[in-house]
CSV table of C-alpha atoms in Angstrom, one decimal:
chain,number,residue,atom,x,y,z
A,1,UNK,CA,-58.5,-67.4,98.4
A,2,UNK,CA,-57.0,-68.8,101.6
A,3,UNK,CA,-59.7,-67.3,103.7
A,4,UNK,CA,-62.6,-69.2,102.2
A,5,UNK,CA,-63.8,-72.8,101.9
A,6,UNK,CA,-64.7,-74.1,98.5
A,7,UNK,CA,-66.8,-77.2,98.6
A,8,UNK,CA,-66.1,-80.6,97.1
A,9,UNK,CA,-67.7,-81.8,93.9
A,10,UNK,CA,-69.3,-85.2,94.0
A,11,UNK,CA,-70.5,-87.3,91.1
A,12,UNK,CA,-72.3,-90.6,90.6
A,13,UNK,CA,-76.0,-90.3,90.1
A,14,UNK,CA,-77.4,-93.8,90.1
A,15,UNK,CA,-80.6,-95.7,89.3
A,16,UNK,CA,-81.1,-98.8,91.5
A,17,UNK,CA,-83.8,-101.3,91.9
A,18,UNK,CA,-85.7,-101.6,95.1
A,19,UNK,CA,-83.6,-103.5,97.6
A,20,UNK,CA,-80.3,-103.1,95.7
A,21,UNK,CA,-77.1,-101.7,97.2
A,22,UNK,CA,-76.0,-98.4,95.5
A,23,UNK,CA,-72.3,-98.0,94.7
A,24,UNK,CA,-70.2,-95.9,97.1
A,25,UNK,CA,-69.8,-92.1,96.4
A,26,UNK,CA,-66.6,-90.3,96.4
A,27,UNK,CA,-65.5,-86.7,96.2
A,28,UNK,CA,-64.3,-86.1,92.6
A,29,UNK,CA,-62.9,-82.6,93.2
A,30,UNK,CA,-61.6,-82.1,96.8
A,31,UNK,CA,-62.6,-79.1,98.9
A,32,UNK,CA,-60.0,-76.4,99.6
A,33,UNK,CA,-59.5,-74.0,102.4
A,34,UNK,CA,-57.6,-75.2,105.4
A,35,UNK,CA,-58.0,-78.3,107.6
A,36,UNK,CA,-61.1,-80.0,106.3
A,37,UNK,CA,-63.7,-82.3,107.8
A,38,UNK,CA,-66.6,-84.0,105.9
A,39,UNK,CA,-70.2,-84.7,106.8
A,40,UNK,CA,-72.4,-86.5,104.4
A,41,UNK,CA,-76.1,-85.6,104.4
A,42,UNK,CA,-79.3,-86.9,102.8
A,43,UNK,CA,-82.9,-86.1,102.1
A,44,UNK,CA,-85.8,-87.6,100.2
A,45,UNK,CA,-87.0,-84.1,99.1
A,46,UNK,CA,-84.7,-81.4,98.0
A,47,UNK,CA,-87.1,-78.8,99.3
A,48,UNK,CA,-86.6,-80.1,102.8
A,49,UNK,CA,-83.5,-79.7,105.0
A,50,UNK,CA,-80.7,-82.3,104.6
A,51,UNK,CA,-80.0,-84.5,107.6
A,52,UNK,CA,-76.5,-85.5,108.8
A,53,UNK,CA,-75.7,-89.2,108.3
A,54,UNK,CA,-74.3,-90.5,111.5
A,55,UNK,CA,-70.7,-91.8,111.0
A,56,UNK,CA,-70.4,-90.6,107.4
A,57,UNK,CA,-67.4,-88.3,107.9
A,58,UNK,CA,-64.9,-89.1,105.2
A,59,UNK,CA,-64.5,-88.2,101.6
A,60,UNK,CA,-66.1,-91.5,100.6
A,61,UNK,CA,-69.6,-92.7,101.6
A,62,UNK,CA,-71.2,-96.0,100.9
A,63,UNK,CA,-75.0,-95.6,101.0
A,64,UNK,CA,-77.0,-98.5,102.5
A,65,UNK,CA,-79.0,-101.1,100.5
A,66,UNK,CA,-82.8,-101.1,101.0
A,67,UNK,CA,-83.6,-97.5,100.3
A,68,UNK,CA,-87.4,-97.0,100.2
A,69,UNK,CA,-87.5,-93.6,98.3
A,70,UNK,CA,-85.4,-91.7,95.7
A,71,UNK,CA,-82.7,-90.1,97.9
A,72,UNK,CA,-80.4,-87.1,97.5
A,73,UNK,CA,-77.0,-86.9,99.0
A,74,UNK,CA,-74.4,-84.1,99.4
A,75,UNK,CA,-71.3,-83.5,101.5
A,76,UNK,CA,-70.9,-80.6,103.9
A,77,UNK,CA,-67.2,-79.5,104.2
A,78,UNK,CA,-66.1,-77.7,107.3
A,79,UNK,CA,-62.7,-75.9,107.3
A,80,UNK,CA,-60.7,-74.7,110.3
A,81,UNK,CA,-59.2,-71.6,108.9
A,82,UNK,CA,-58.0,-68.5,110.7
A,83,UNK,CA,-59.3,-66.3,107.9
A,84,UNK,CA,-62.9,-67.5,108.5
A,85,UNK,CA,-65.3,-65.8,110.9
A,86,UNK,CA,-65.0,-67.7,114.3
A,87,UNK,CA,-62.1,-69.7,112.7
A,88,UNK,CA,-64.6,-72.0,110.9
A,89,UNK,CA,-66.0,-72.0,107.3
A,90,UNK,CA,-68.4,-74.4,105.7
A,91,UNK,CA,-69.7,-75.1,102.3
A,92,UNK,CA,-71.8,-77.9,100.7
A,93,UNK,CA,-71.2,-79.8,97.5
A,94,UNK,CA,-73.6,-80.4,94.7
A,95,UNK,CA,-76.1,-83.2,95.3
A,96,UNK,CA,-76.2,-86.8,94.0
A,97,UNK,CA,-79.5,-88.6,93.2
A,98,UNK,CA,-80.2,-92.3,93.9
A,99,UNK,CA,-83.3,-92.9,91.8
A,100,UNK,CA,-85.3,-95.9,93.0
A,101,UNK,CA,-87.2,-98.0,90.4
A,102,UNK,CA,-89.7,-100.7,91.2
A,103,UNK,CA,-89.0,-104.3,90.5
A,104,UNK,CA,-91.3,-106.0,88.1
A,105,UNK,CA,-93.8,-108.7,89.3
A,106,UNK,CA,-94.7,-111.9,87.5
A,107,UNK,CA,-97.7,-114.2,87.6
A,108,UNK,CA,-97.5,-117.8,86.5
A,109,UNK,CA,-100.5,-120.1,86.6
A,110,UNK,CA,-100.0,-123.5,88.2
A,111,UNK,CA,-99.7,-126.2,85.6
A,112,UNK,CA,-100.5,-129.9,86.3
A,113,UNK,CA,-99.2,-132.5,84.0
A,114,UNK,CA,-101.8,-135.1,83.5
A,115,UNK,CA,-102.1,-137.1,80.3
A,116,UNK,CA,-100.3,-135.0,77.7
A,117,UNK,CA,-96.6,-135.1,77.1
A,118,UNK,CA,-96.1,-131.4,77.5
A,119,UNK,CA,-97.7,-128.3,78.9
A,120,UNK,CA,-97.0,-124.7,78.0
A,121,UNK,CA,-96.1,-122.4,81.0
A,122,UNK,CA,-96.5,-118.7,80.4
A,123,UNK,CA,-95.4,-115.9,82.7
A,124,UNK,CA,-97.2,-112.6,82.7
A,125,UNK,CA,-94.9,-109.7,83.9
A,126,UNK,CA,-96.1,-106.4,85.1
A,127,UNK,CA,-94.6,-103.4,86.8
A,128,UNK,CA,-91.0,-102.4,86.3
A,129,UNK,CA,-90.1,-101.0,82.9
A,130,UNK,CA,-90.5,-103.0,79.7
A,131,UNK,CA,-89.4,-104.6,77.6
A,132,UNK,CA,-88.7,-107.7,79.6
A,133,UNK,CA,-86.2,-110.5,79.2
A,134,UNK,CA,-86.7,-114.1,80.5
A,135,UNK,CA,-84.4,-116.8,81.8
A,136,UNK,CA,-86.0,-120.2,82.3
A,137,UNK,CA,-84.7,-123.3,84.1
A,138,UNK,CA,-86.4,-126.7,84.8
A,139,UNK,CA,-85.8,-130.2,86.0
A,140,UNK,CA,-83.1,-130.7,83.4
A,141,UNK,CA,-81.3,-127.3,84.1
A,142,UNK,CA,-81.3,-124.1,82.2
A,143,UNK,CA,-83.6,-123.8,79.2
A,144,UNK,CA,-83.0,-122.3,75.8
A,145,UNK,CA,-86.3,-120.6,75.7
A,146,UNK,CA,-86.0,-116.8,76.3
A,147,UNK,CA,-89.6,-115.7,75.7
A,148,UNK,CA,-92.5,-115.5,78.1
A,149,UNK,CA,-93.4,-119.2,77.6
A,150,UNK,CA,-91.7,-122.5,78.0
A,151,UNK,CA,-92.9,-126.0,77.0
A,152,UNK,CA,-92.6,-128.2,80.0
A,153,UNK,CA,-92.0,-131.7,78.6
A,154,UNK,CA,-90.5,-133.2,81.8
A,155,UNK,CA,-92.4,-133.3,85.1
A,156,UNK,CA,-90.9,-131.1,87.8
A,157,UNK,CA,-90.4,-127.5,89.0
A,158,UNK,CA,-89.8,-124.8,86.4
A,159,UNK,CA,-88.5,-121.3,87.3
A,160,UNK,CA,-88.2,-118.1,85.4
A,161,UNK,CA,-86.3,-114.9,86.1
A,162,UNK,CA,-87.9,-111.8,84.5
A,163,UNK,CA,-85.6,-108.8,84.0
A,164,UNK,CA,-86.9,-105.4,83.0
A,165,UNK,CA,-85.1,-102.8,81.0
A,166,UNK,CA,-83.7,-101.2,84.2
A,167,UNK,CA,-82.0,-104.5,85.2
A,168,UNK,CA,-84.5,-105.2,88.0
A,169,UNK,CA,-85.5,-108.8,88.4
A,170,UNK,CA,-88.2,-111.0,89.8
């Protein structure tokens, strides 16, 4: 009816690694009910009141990188409408969830090349969500080894990127 405000629908639950930047949210079904204004809100606990996000007043919101907890977002829609009590109606959308997952960690023992022609370097990942994938590089560039070990046959610095099944890296 013309005399009520029907909230927007928002979509886009996301799982992000600690420190990553979530993708922007957008209203998938616009609100109805007169001249509309938007106010995005967030909380880290759906049992606690949502808080207005300063400056987040359009139908699109780009959440910040660096979240420290799983966070829930919704949009409050206000409508100036003569049919509403006091000329203003409001309604809230469903909520979106940005689920935060921890990055893996990795330990590598220092390897000193002394008299042998090669040393095996092994990385020991933990945390994050297995299984893990590995990407090695060394003094000669990227390596073809994809497991948790590499044979270091040339002196120099070797690096490994460990990625867990959520796409988080260390």
